[in-house]
Amino acid sequence: MVIKLSADKNSRIITEFDNEVKIDEYAKAYQIYDLMHGKSKGREWKSSFFFILSLIMFFILTAEKFNLSKIPVTAIVLLISMYMCTYYLYLLQKKAKLQGEHIYKSSHLLSKKYHFIINRNFFTVKNEFEYIKRYYTEITDCIETDEIFVLIGGMEHGVNVISKRCLTKEQSELLSEYFKSEMVNEYRRTKSSKKGK
Protein backbone atom coordinates (compact mmCIF):
# COMPACT_ATOMS: atom_id res chain seq x y z
CA MET A 1 0.00 0.00 0.00
CA VAL A 2 1.30 3.41 -1.00
CA ILE A 3 0.07 6.76 0.27
CA LYS A 4 1.71 9.87 -1.12
CA LEU A 5 1.00 13.57 -0.88
CA SER A 6 1.85 15.94 -3.71
CA ALA A 7 1.84 19.72 -3.93
CA ASP A 8 -1.62 19.58 -5.51
CA LYS A 9 -4.00 18.13 -2.94
CA ASN A 10 -6.34 17.04 -5.77
CA SER A 11 -3.57 14.73 -7.06
CA ARG A 12 -3.09 12.94 -3.75
CA ILE A 13 -2.37 9.26 -4.32
CA ILE A 14 -4.53 7.04 -2.14
CA THR A 15 -2.90 3.78 -3.19
CA GLU A 16 -1.26 2.10 -6.18
CA PHE A 17 -0.82 -1.51 -7.17
CA ASP A 18 -0.29 -3.94 -10.02
CA ASN A 19 -3.32 -5.92 -11.09
CA GLU A 20 -4.03 -8.75 -13.50
CA VAL A 21 -7.57 -9.88 -14.33
CA LYS A 22 -8.42 -13.50 -15.17
CA ILE A 23 -11.03 -14.49 -17.73
CA ASP A 24 -13.64 -15.60 -15.16
CA GLU A 25 -13.26 -12.29 -13.29
CA TYR A 26 -13.75 -10.26 -16.46
CA ALA A 27 -16.73 -12.43 -17.47
CA LYS A 28 -18.34 -11.75 -14.08
CA ALA A 29 -17.65 -8.03 -14.47
CA TYR A 30 -19.26 -8.07 -17.91
CA GLN A 31 -22.32 -9.82 -16.45
CA ILE A 32 -22.58 -6.98 -13.94
CA TYR A 33 -22.19 -4.43 -16.74
CA ASP A 34 -24.95 -6.15 -18.71
CA LEU A 35 -27.25 -6.05 -15.68
CA MET A 36 -26.71 -2.30 -15.31
CA HIS A 37 -26.59 -1.15 -18.94
CA GLY A 38 -27.12 -4.08 -21.31
CA LYS A 39 -29.90 -6.42 -22.38
CA SER A 40 -30.31 -7.77 -18.83
CA LYS A 41 -31.24 -4.33 -17.49
CA GLY A 42 -34.73 -4.50 -15.96
CA ARG A 43 -34.79 -8.29 -16.06
CA GLU A 44 -36.61 -8.46 -12.70
CA TRP A 45 -39.75 -6.62 -13.85
CA LYS A 46 -39.63 -8.22 -17.31
CA SER A 47 -39.43 -11.75 -15.89
CA SER A 48 -42.12 -10.85 -13.31
CA PHE A 49 -44.44 -9.73 -16.12
CA PHE A 50 -44.03 -13.03 -17.98
CA PHE A 51 -44.35 -15.02 -14.74
CA ILE A 52 -47.69 -13.34 -13.93
CA LEU A 53 -48.82 -13.84 -17.52
CA SER A 54 -47.96 -17.53 -17.34
CA LEU A 55 -49.90 -17.85 -14.05
CA ILE A 56 -52.95 -16.24 -15.65
CA MET A 57 -52.72 -18.61 -18.61
CA PHE A 58 -52.32 -21.57 -16.26
CA PHE A 59 -55.44 -20.60 -14.27
CA ILE A 60 -57.41 -20.20 -17.50
CA LEU A 61 -56.29 -23.65 -18.61
CA THR A 62 -57.19 -25.08 -15.19
CA ALA A 63 -60.64 -23.51 -15.36
CA GLU A 64 -61.13 -25.08 -18.79
CA LYS A 65 -59.80 -28.44 -17.49
CA PHE A 66 -56.84 -28.26 -19.89
CA ASN A 67 -59.05 -28.57 -22.94
CA LEU A 68 -56.41 -27.33 -25.41
CA SER A 69 -58.69 -27.66 -28.42
CA LYS A 70 -61.02 -25.10 -26.89
CA ILE A 71 -58.35 -22.46 -26.08
CA PRO A 72 -55.13 -23.31 -27.96
CA VAL A 73 -53.82 -19.71 -27.78
CA THR A 74 -53.69 -19.91 -23.98
CA ALA A 75 -51.32 -22.88 -24.08
CA ILE A 76 -49.09 -21.13 -26.64
CA VAL A 77 -48.95 -17.94 -24.53
CA LEU A 78 -48.17 -20.07 -21.44
CA LEU A 79 -45.23 -21.77 -23.16
CA ILE A 80 -43.90 -18.47 -24.53
CA SER A 81 -44.22 -16.80 -21.11
CA MET A 82 -42.38 -19.64 -19.38
CA TYR A 83 -39.59 -19.42 -21.95
CA MET A 84 -39.33 -15.64 -21.53
CA CYS A 85 -39.05 -16.05 -17.74
CA THR A 86 -36.15 -18.45 -18.27
CA TYR A 87 -34.65 -16.12 -20.89
CA TYR A 88 -34.59 -13.07 -18.61
CA LEU A 89 -33.61 -14.88 -15.40
CA TYR A 90 -30.96 -17.25 -16.74
CA LEU A 91 -30.22 -17.24 -20.48
CA LEU A 92 -29.39 -13.52 -20.78
CA GLN A 93 -26.86 -13.69 -17.94
CA LYS A 94 -25.31 -16.84 -19.45
CA LYS A 95 -25.08 -15.02 -22.77
CA ALA A 96 -23.46 -11.99 -21.10
CA LYS A 97 -20.89 -14.26 -19.43
CA LEU A 98 -20.02 -15.86 -22.78
CA GLN A 99 -19.79 -12.40 -24.36
CA GLY A 100 -17.42 -11.28 -21.60
CA GLU A 101 -15.24 -14.36 -22.15
CA HIS A 102 -15.22 -13.66 -25.90
CA ILE A 103 -14.17 -10.02 -25.36
CA TYR A 104 -11.39 -11.14 -23.02
CA LYS A 105 -10.08 -13.79 -25.43
CA SER A 106 -10.22 -11.49 -28.46
CA SER A 107 -8.35 -8.67 -26.69
CA HIS A 108 -4.58 -8.89 -26.33
CA LEU A 109 -4.70 -6.17 -23.63
CA LEU A 110 -7.21 -7.41 -21.04
CA SER A 111 -5.00 -10.29 -19.89
CA LYS A 112 -1.97 -8.03 -19.41
CA LYS A 113 -0.76 -6.78 -16.06
CA TYR A 114 -1.86 -3.20 -15.35
CA HIS A 115 -0.61 -0.64 -12.86
CA PHE A 116 -3.42 1.19 -11.06
CA ILE A 117 -2.95 4.51 -9.31
CA ILE A 118 -5.94 5.56 -7.24
CA ASN A 119 -5.91 9.34 -6.79
CA ARG A 120 -8.24 11.61 -4.87
CA ASN A 121 -10.42 12.60 -7.86
CA PHE A 122 -9.46 10.05 -10.51
CA PHE A 123 -7.66 6.81 -11.16
CA THR A 124 -5.17 5.82 -13.85
CA VAL A 125 -4.60 2.44 -15.44
CA LYS A 126 -1.50 1.81 -17.51
CA ASN A 127 0.83 -0.76 -18.94
CA GLU A 128 3.31 -0.78 -21.80
CA PHE A 129 0.51 -0.64 -24.38
CA GLU A 130 -2.06 1.83 -23.07
CA TYR A 131 -2.88 4.54 -20.54
CA ILE A 132 -6.36 5.32 -19.21
CA LYS A 133 -7.32 8.17 -16.91
CA ARG A 134 -10.82 8.09 -15.48
CA TYR A 135 -12.38 10.75 -13.22
CA TYR A 136 -14.85 9.52 -10.64
CA THR A 137 -17.46 11.87 -12.16
CA GLU A 138 -17.35 9.64 -15.27
CA ILE A 139 -18.17 6.51 -13.28
CA THR A 140 -21.84 5.53 -13.46
CA ASP A 141 -21.53 2.37 -11.34
CA CYS A 142 -18.97 1.10 -8.83
CA ILE A 143 -19.76 -2.49 -7.88
CA GLU A 144 -17.84 -4.51 -5.32
CA THR A 145 -18.12 -8.28 -5.00
CA ASP A 146 -16.06 -10.65 -2.85
CA GLU A 147 -13.68 -11.15 -5.78
CA ILE A 148 -13.59 -7.92 -7.81
CA PHE A 149 -14.28 -4.20 -8.08
CA VAL A 150 -16.10 -3.17 -11.27
CA LEU A 151 -15.88 0.50 -12.33
CA ILE A 152 -18.28 1.28 -15.18
CA GLY A 153 -18.17 4.51 -17.17
CA GLY A 154 -16.29 6.54 -19.74
CA MET A 155 -16.14 6.49 -23.52
CA GLU A 156 -13.49 3.82 -24.09
CA HIS A 157 -12.96 0.79 -21.84
CA GLY A 158 -16.31 1.27 -20.16
CA VAL A 159 -15.66 -1.71 -17.89
CA ASN A 160 -12.61 -1.44 -15.62
CA VAL A 161 -11.97 -4.44 -13.38
CA ILE A 162 -9.80 -4.69 -10.28
CA SER A 163 -9.12 -8.20 -9.02
CA LYS A 164 -8.97 -8.53 -5.24
CA ARG A 165 -6.82 -11.61 -5.77
CA CYS A 166 -3.91 -9.27 -6.54
CA LEU A 167 -4.53 -7.01 -3.54
CA THR A 168 -3.58 -7.30 0.09
CA LYS A 169 -6.44 -7.37 2.58
CA GLU A 170 -5.50 -3.82 3.64
CA GLN A 171 -5.56 -2.54 0.05
CA SER A 172 -8.90 -4.19 -0.60
CA GLU A 173 -10.42 -2.65 2.52
CA LEU A 174 -8.91 0.74 1.69
CA LEU A 175 -10.35 0.68 -1.84
CA SER A 176 -13.73 -0.43 -0.53
CA GLU A 177 -13.92 2.40 1.97
CA TYR A 178 -12.57 4.98 -0.47
CA PHE A 179 -14.91 4.07 -3.33
CA LYS A 180 -17.82 3.99 -0.87
CA SER A 181 -17.05 7.51 0.34
CA GLU A 182 -15.99 8.97 -3.03
CA MET A 183 -18.84 7.52 -5.11
CA VAL A 184 -21.74 7.54 -2.67
CA ASN A 185 -24.52 7.17 -5.26
CA GLU A 186 -22.63 4.85 -7.61
CA TYR A 187 -21.18 2.38 -5.09
CA ARG A 188 -22.89 -0.94 -4.38
CA ARG A 189 -21.70 -4.05 -2.55
CA THR A 190 -23.04 -7.39 -3.79
CA LYS A 191 -23.01 -10.86 -2.29
CA SER A 192 -20.41 -13.42 -3.23
CA SER A 193 -20.58 -14.48 -6.88
CA LYS A 194 -19.46 -17.96 -5.83
CA LYS A 195 -22.85 -18.66 -4.30
CA GLY A 196 -24.50 -18.16 -7.66
CA LYS A 197 -22.31 -20.64 -9.50
PDB file of C-alpha atoms in Angstrom:
ATOM      1  CA  MET A   1       0.000   0.000   0.000  1.00  0.00           C
ATOM      2  CA  VAL A   2       1.303   3.412  -1.000  1.00  0.00           C
ATOM      3  CA  ILE A   3       0.074   6.756   0.270  1.00  0.00           C
ATOM      4  CA  LYS A   4       1.711   9.866  -1.115  1.00  0.00           C
ATOM      5  CA  LEU A   5       0.999  13.566  -0.883  1.00  0.00           C
ATOM      6  CA  SER A   6       1.849  15.941  -3.709  1.00  0.00           C
ATOM      7  CA  ALA A   7       1.836  19.719  -3.930  1.00  0.00           C
ATOM      8  CA  ASP A   8      -1.618  19.583  -5.506  1.00  0.00           C
ATOM      9  CA  LYS A   9      -4.002  18.135  -2.941  1.00  0.00           C
ATOM     10  CA  ASN A  10      -6.344  17.037  -5.769  1.00  0.00           C
ATOM     11  CA  SER A  11      -3.571  14.734  -7.056  1.00  0.00           C
ATOM     12  CA  ARG A  12      -3.093  12.940  -3.749  1.00  0.00           C
ATOM     13  CA  ILE A  13      -2.370   9.259  -4.324  1.00  0.00           C
ATOM     14  CA  ILE A  14      -4.529   7.038  -2.142  1.00  0.00           C
ATOM     15  CA  THR A  15      -2.901   3.775  -3.189  1.00  0.00           C
ATOM     16  CA  GLU A  16      -1.262   2.104  -6.178  1.00  0.00           C
ATOM     17  CA  PHE A  17      -0.821  -1.509  -7.166  1.00  0.00           C
ATOM     18  CA  ASP A  18      -0.288  -3.941 -10.019  1.00  0.00           C
ATOM     19  CA  ASN A  19      -3.316  -5.919 -11.090  1.00  0.00           C
ATOM     20  CA  GLU A  20      -4.025  -8.749 -13.496  1.00  0.00           C
ATOM     21  CA  VAL A  21      -7.565  -9.879 -14.331  1.00  0.00           C
ATOM     22  CA  LYS A  22      -8.419 -13.497 -15.170  1.00  0.00           C
ATOM     23  CA  ILE A  23     -11.035 -14.493 -17.729  1.00  0.00           C
ATOM     24  CA  ASP A  24     -13.636 -15.596 -15.159  1.00  0.00           C
ATOM     25  CA  GLU A  25     -13.258 -12.289 -13.287  1.00  0.00           C
ATOM     26  CA  TYR A  26     -13.749 -10.256 -16.462  1.00  0.00           C
ATOM     27  CA  ALA A  27     -16.728 -12.430 -17.469  1.00  0.00           C
ATOM     28  CA  LYS A  28     -18.339 -11.752 -14.075  1.00  0.00           C
ATOM     29  CA  ALA A  29     -17.647  -8.026 -14.466  1.00  0.00           C
ATOM     30  CA  TYR A  30     -19.257  -8.070 -17.907  1.00  0.00           C
ATOM     31  CA  GLN A  31     -22.318  -9.819 -16.454  1.00  0.00           C
ATOM     32  CA  ILE A  32     -22.583  -6.977 -13.937  1.00  0.00           C
ATOM     33  CA  TYR A  33     -22.191  -4.426 -16.738  1.00  0.00           C
ATOM     34  CA  ASP A  34     -24.947  -6.155 -18.715  1.00  0.00           C
ATOM     35  CA  LEU A  35     -27.252  -6.047 -15.679  1.00  0.00           C
ATOM     36  CA  MET A  36     -26.706  -2.302 -15.305  1.00  0.00           C
ATOM     37  CA  HIS A  37     -26.588  -1.151 -18.939  1.00  0.00           C
ATOM     38  CA  GLY A  38     -27.119  -4.082 -21.310  1.00  0.00           C
ATOM     39  CA  LYS A  39     -29.898  -6.422 -22.382  1.00  0.00           C
ATOM     40  CA  SER A  40     -30.307  -7.772 -18.834  1.00  0.00           C
ATOM     41  CA  LYS A  41     -31.245  -4.333 -17.490  1.00  0.00           C
ATOM     42  CA  GLY A  42     -34.728  -4.501 -15.956  1.00  0.00           C
ATOM     43  CA  ARG A  43     -34.790  -8.286 -16.057  1.00  0.00           C
ATOM     44  CA  GLU A  44     -36.612  -8.461 -12.700  1.00  0.00           C
ATOM     45  CA  TRP A  45     -39.746  -6.625 -13.849  1.00  0.00           C
ATOM     46  CA  LYS A  46     -39.634  -8.219 -17.308  1.00  0.00           C
ATOM     47  CA  SER A  47     -39.434 -11.749 -15.888  1.00  0.00           C
ATOM     48  CA  SER A  48     -42.118 -10.851 -13.305  1.00  0.00           C
ATOM     49  CA  PHE A  49     -44.442  -9.730 -16.118  1.00  0.00           C
ATOM     50  CA  PHE A  50     -44.032 -13.030 -17.975  1.00  0.00           C
ATOM     51  CA  PHE A  51     -44.352 -15.017 -14.745  1.00  0.00           C
ATOM     52  CA  ILE A  52     -47.686 -13.338 -13.926  1.00  0.00           C
ATOM     53  CA  LEU A  53     -48.821 -13.837 -17.515  1.00  0.00           C
ATOM     54  CA  SER A  54     -47.960 -17.532 -17.345  1.00  0.00           C
ATOM     55  CA  LEU A  55     -49.902 -17.846 -14.050  1.00  0.00           C
ATOM     56  CA  ILE A  56     -52.953 -16.238 -15.653  1.00  0.00           C
ATOM     57  CA  MET A  57     -52.716 -18.608 -18.615  1.00  0.00           C
ATOM     58  CA  PHE A  58     -52.322 -21.572 -16.257  1.00  0.00           C
ATOM     59  CA  PHE A  59     -55.436 -20.599 -14.272  1.00  0.00           C
ATOM     60  CA  ILE A  60     -57.414 -20.200 -17.502  1.00  0.00           C
ATOM     61  CA  LEU A  61     -56.289 -23.654 -18.608  1.00  0.00           C
ATOM     62  CA  THR A  62     -57.189 -25.077 -15.192  1.00  0.00           C
ATOM     63  CA  ALA A  63     -60.640 -23.509 -15.361  1.00  0.00           C
ATOM     64  CA  GLU A  64     -61.127 -25.080 -18.794  1.00  0.00           C
ATOM     65  CA  LYS A  65     -59.795 -28.438 -17.494  1.00  0.00           C
ATOM     66  CA  PHE A  66     -56.844 -28.262 -19.888  1.00  0.00           C
ATOM     67  CA  ASN A  67     -59.048 -28.567 -22.943  1.00  0.00           C
ATOM     68  CA  LEU A  68     -56.410 -27.331 -25.412  1.00  0.00           C
ATOM     69  CA  SER A  69     -58.686 -27.660 -28.423  1.00  0.00           C
ATOM     70  CA  LYS A  70     -61.024 -25.097 -26.887  1.00  0.00           C
ATOM     71  CA  ILE A  71     -58.354 -22.465 -26.075  1.00  0.00           C
ATOM     72  CA  PRO A  72     -55.127 -23.311 -27.961  1.00  0.00           C
ATOM     73  CA  VAL A  73     -53.823 -19.709 -27.780  1.00  0.00           C
ATOM     74  CA  THR A  74     -53.686 -19.908 -23.979  1.00  0.00           C
ATOM     75  CA  ALA A  75     -51.320 -22.882 -24.081  1.00  0.00           C
ATOM     76  CA  ILE A  76     -49.095 -21.129 -26.637  1.00  0.00           C
ATOM     77  CA  VAL A  77     -48.952 -17.945 -24.529  1.00  0.00           C
ATOM     78  CA  LEU A  78     -48.174 -20.066 -21.439  1.00  0.00           C
ATOM     79  CA  LEU A  79     -45.227 -21.765 -23.161  1.00  0.00           C
ATOM     80  CA  ILE A  80     -43.900 -18.473 -24.530  1.00  0.00           C
ATOM     81  CA  SER A  81     -44.223 -16.799 -21.110  1.00  0.00           C
ATOM     82  CA  MET A  82     -42.377 -19.639 -19.382  1.00  0.00           C
ATOM     83  CA  TYR A  83     -39.592 -19.420 -21.945  1.00  0.00           C
ATOM     84  CA  MET A  84     -39.328 -15.638 -21.533  1.00  0.00           C
ATOM     85  CA  CYS A  85     -39.051 -16.050 -17.743  1.00  0.00           C
ATOM     86  CA  THR A  86     -36.149 -18.448 -18.269  1.00  0.00           C
ATOM     87  CA  TYR A  87     -34.654 -16.122 -20.885  1.00  0.00           C
ATOM     88  CA  TYR A  88     -34.590 -13.069 -18.605  1.00  0.00           C
ATOM     89  CA  LEU A  89     -33.611 -14.883 -15.401  1.00  0.00           C
ATOM     90  CA  TYR A  90     -30.964 -17.252 -16.742  1.00  0.00           C
ATOM     91  CA  LEU A  91     -30.222 -17.237 -20.478  1.00  0.00           C
ATOM     92  CA  LEU A  92     -29.391 -13.520 -20.780  1.00  0.00           C
ATOM     93  CA  GLN A  93     -26.864 -13.694 -17.938  1.00  0.00           C
ATOM     94  CA  LYS A  94     -25.313 -16.839 -19.445  1.00  0.00           C
ATOM     95  CA  LYS A  95     -25.083 -15.024 -22.775  1.00  0.00           C
ATOM     96  CA  ALA A  96     -23.457 -11.991 -21.096  1.00  0.00           C
ATOM     97  CA  LYS A  97     -20.885 -14.263 -19.434  1.00  0.00           C
ATOM     98  CA  LEU A  98     -20.016 -15.860 -22.779  1.00  0.00           C
ATOM     99  CA  GLN A  99     -19.792 -12.400 -24.361  1.00  0.00           C
ATOM    100  CA  GLY A 100     -17.422 -11.281 -21.599  1.00  0.00           C
ATOM    101  CA  GLU A 101     -15.244 -14.356 -22.151  1.00  0.00           C
ATOM    102  CA  HIS A 102     -15.219 -13.661 -25.901  1.00  0.00           C
ATOM    103  CA  ILE A 103     -14.174 -10.019 -25.365  1.00  0.00           C
ATOM    104  CA  TYR A 104     -11.390 -11.138 -23.019  1.00  0.00           C
ATOM    105  CA  LYS A 105     -10.076 -13.788 -25.429  1.00  0.00           C
ATOM    106  CA  SER A 106     -10.219 -11.492 -28.459  1.00  0.00           C
ATOM    107  CA  SER A 107      -8.350  -8.669 -26.690  1.00  0.00           C
ATOM    108  CA  HIS A 108      -4.578  -8.889 -26.334  1.00  0.00           C
ATOM    109  CA  LEU A 109      -4.698  -6.169 -23.635  1.00  0.00           C
ATOM    110  CA  LEU A 110      -7.206  -7.406 -21.036  1.00  0.00           C
ATOM    111  CA  SER A 111      -5.005 -10.287 -19.894  1.00  0.00           C
ATOM    112  CA  LYS A 112      -1.967  -8.033 -19.414  1.00  0.00           C
ATOM    113  CA  LYS A 113      -0.760  -6.779 -16.058  1.00  0.00           C
ATOM    114  CA  TYR A 114      -1.857  -3.204 -15.346  1.00  0.00           C
ATOM    115  CA  HIS A 115      -0.612  -0.641 -12.859  1.00  0.00           C
ATOM    116  CA  PHE A 116      -3.421   1.189 -11.063  1.00  0.00           C
ATOM    117  CA  ILE A 117      -2.947   4.514  -9.313  1.00  0.00           C
ATOM    118  CA  ILE A 118      -5.940   5.561  -7.243  1.00  0.00           C
ATOM    119  CA  ASN A 119      -5.911   9.344  -6.790  1.00  0.00           C
ATOM    120  CA  ARG A 120      -8.244  11.606  -4.867  1.00  0.00           C
ATOM    121  CA  ASN A 121     -10.419  12.603  -7.856  1.00  0.00           C
ATOM    122  CA  PHE A 122      -9.464  10.051 -10.510  1.00  0.00           C
ATOM    123  CA  PHE A 123      -7.655   6.805 -11.159  1.00  0.00           C
ATOM    124  CA  THR A 124      -5.174   5.823 -13.847  1.00  0.00           C
ATOM    125  CA  VAL A 125      -4.601   2.442 -15.436  1.00  0.00           C
ATOM    126  CA  LYS A 126      -1.503   1.809 -17.505  1.00  0.00           C
ATOM    127  CA  ASN A 127       0.833  -0.755 -18.936  1.00  0.00           C
ATOM    128  CA  GLU A 128       3.313  -0.776 -21.799  1.00  0.00           C
ATOM    129  CA  PHE A 129       0.505  -0.640 -24.377  1.00  0.00           C
ATOM    130  CA  GLU A 130      -2.063   1.831 -23.069  1.00  0.00           C
ATOM    131  CA  TYR A 131      -2.880   4.535 -20.542  1.00  0.00           C
ATOM    132  CA  ILE A 132      -6.358   5.320 -19.209  1.00  0.00           C
ATOM    133  CA  LYS A 133      -7.317   8.168 -16.907  1.00  0.00           C
ATOM    134  CA  ARG A 134     -10.825   8.089 -15.479  1.00  0.00           C
ATOM    135  CA  TYR A 135     -12.375  10.755 -13.224  1.00  0.00           C
ATOM    136  CA  TYR A 136     -14.852   9.523 -10.644  1.00  0.00           C
ATOM    137  CA  THR A 137     -17.460  11.869 -12.156  1.00  0.00           C
ATOM    138  CA  GLU A 138     -17.346   9.639 -15.274  1.00  0.00           C
ATOM    139  CA  ILE A 139     -18.172   6.508 -13.282  1.00  0.00           C
ATOM    140  CA  THR A 140     -21.839   5.526 -13.460  1.00  0.00           C
ATOM    141  CA  ASP A 141     -21.528   2.369 -11.342  1.00  0.00           C
ATOM    142  CA  CYS A 142     -18.974   1.104  -8.833  1.00  0.00           C
ATOM    143  CA  ILE A 143     -19.759  -2.491  -7.885  1.00  0.00           C
ATOM    144  CA  GLU A 144     -17.839  -4.511  -5.321  1.00  0.00           C
ATOM    145  CA  THR A 145     -18.117  -8.283  -4.997  1.00  0.00           C
ATOM    146  CA  ASP A 146     -16.060 -10.647  -2.852  1.00  0.00           C
ATOM    147  CA  GLU A 147     -13.680 -11.151  -5.775  1.00  0.00           C
ATOM    148  CA  ILE A 148     -13.585  -7.918  -7.813  1.00  0.00           C
ATOM    149  CA  PHE A 149     -14.279  -4.196  -8.082  1.00  0.00           C
ATOM    150  CA  VAL A 150     -16.097  -3.166 -11.272  1.00  0.00           C
ATOM    151  CA  LEU A 151     -15.877   0.498 -12.326  1.00  0.00           C
ATOM    152  CA  ILE A 152     -18.284   1.279 -15.179  1.00  0.00           C
ATOM    153  CA  GLY A 153     -18.172   4.512 -17.174  1.00  0.00           C
ATOM    154  CA  GLY A 154     -16.286   6.541 -19.742  1.00  0.00           C
ATOM    155  CA  MET A 155     -16.142   6.486 -23.517  1.00  0.00           C
ATOM    156  CA  GLU A 156     -13.492   3.818 -24.087  1.00  0.00           C
ATOM    157  CA  HIS A 157     -12.959   0.789 -21.844  1.00  0.00           C
ATOM    158  CA  GLY A 158     -16.311   1.272 -20.156  1.00  0.00           C
ATOM    159  CA  VAL A 159     -15.657  -1.712 -17.889  1.00  0.00           C
ATOM    160  CA  ASN A 160     -12.611  -1.440 -15.619  1.00  0.00           C
ATOM    161  CA  VAL A 161     -11.972  -4.438 -13.376  1.00  0.00           C
ATOM    162  CA  ILE A 162      -9.797  -4.685 -10.275  1.00  0.00           C
ATOM    163  CA  SER A 163      -9.121  -8.198  -9.025  1.00  0.00           C
ATOM    164  CA  LYS A 164      -8.970  -8.529  -5.239  1.00  0.00           C
ATOM    165  CA  ARG A 165      -6.823 -11.610  -5.774  1.00  0.00           C
ATOM    166  CA  CYS A 166      -3.907  -9.267  -6.544  1.00  0.00           C
ATOM    167  CA  LEU A 167      -4.527  -7.009  -3.537  1.00  0.00           C
ATOM    168  CA  THR A 168      -3.581  -7.302   0.093  1.00  0.00           C
ATOM    169  CA  LYS A 169      -6.444  -7.369   2.580  1.00  0.00           C
ATOM    170  CA  GLU A 170      -5.499  -3.824   3.639  1.00  0.00           C
ATOM    171  CA  GLN A 171      -5.563  -2.543   0.045  1.00  0.00           C
ATOM    172  CA  SER A 172      -8.904  -4.195  -0.598  1.00  0.00           C
ATOM    173  CA  GLU A 173     -10.418  -2.650   2.522  1.00  0.00           C
ATOM    174  CA  LEU A 174      -8.910   0.743   1.694  1.00  0.00           C
ATOM    175  CA  LEU A 175     -10.355   0.679  -1.836  1.00  0.00           C
ATOM    176  CA  SER A 176     -13.728  -0.429  -0.533  1.00  0.00           C
ATOM    177  CA  GLU A 177     -13.923   2.404   1.968  1.00  0.00           C
ATOM    178  CA  TYR A 178     -12.566   4.983  -0.466  1.00  0.00           C
ATOM    179  CA  PHE A 179     -14.913   4.072  -3.328  1.00  0.00           C
ATOM    180  CA  LYS A 180     -17.817   3.988  -0.871  1.00  0.00           C
ATOM    181  CA  SER A 181     -17.054   7.507   0.343  1.00  0.00           C
ATOM    182  CA  GLU A 182     -15.991   8.965  -3.026  1.00  0.00           C
ATOM    183  CA  MET A 183     -18.836   7.523  -5.111  1.00  0.00           C
ATOM    184  CA  VAL A 184     -21.737   7.539  -2.672  1.00  0.00           C
ATOM    185  CA  ASN A 185     -24.520   7.173  -5.259  1.00  0.00           C
ATOM    186  CA  GLU A 186     -22.634   4.855  -7.613  1.00  0.00           C
ATOM    187  CA  TYR A 187     -21.183   2.375  -5.090  1.00  0.00           C
ATOM    188  CA  ARG A 188     -22.893  -0.944  -4.376  1.00  0.00           C
ATOM    189  CA  ARG A 189     -21.703  -4.051  -2.547  1.00  0.00           C
ATOM    190  CA  THR A 190     -23.035  -7.388  -3.786  1.00  0.00           C
ATOM    191  CA  LYS A 191     -23.013 -10.856  -2.287  1.00  0.00           C
ATOM    192  CA  SER A 192     -20.405 -13.419  -3.232  1.00  0.00           C
ATOM    193  CA  SER A 193     -20.584 -14.479  -6.878  1.00  0.00           C
ATOM    194  CA  LYS A 194     -19.461 -17.964  -5.835  1.00  0.00           C
ATOM    195  CA  LYS A 195     -22.854 -18.665  -4.302  1.00  0.00           C
ATOM    196  CA  GLY A 196     -24.498 -18.156  -7.664  1.00  0.00           C
ATOM    197  CA  LYS A 197     -22.312 -20.645  -9.502  1.00  0.00           C
TER     198      LYS A 197
END
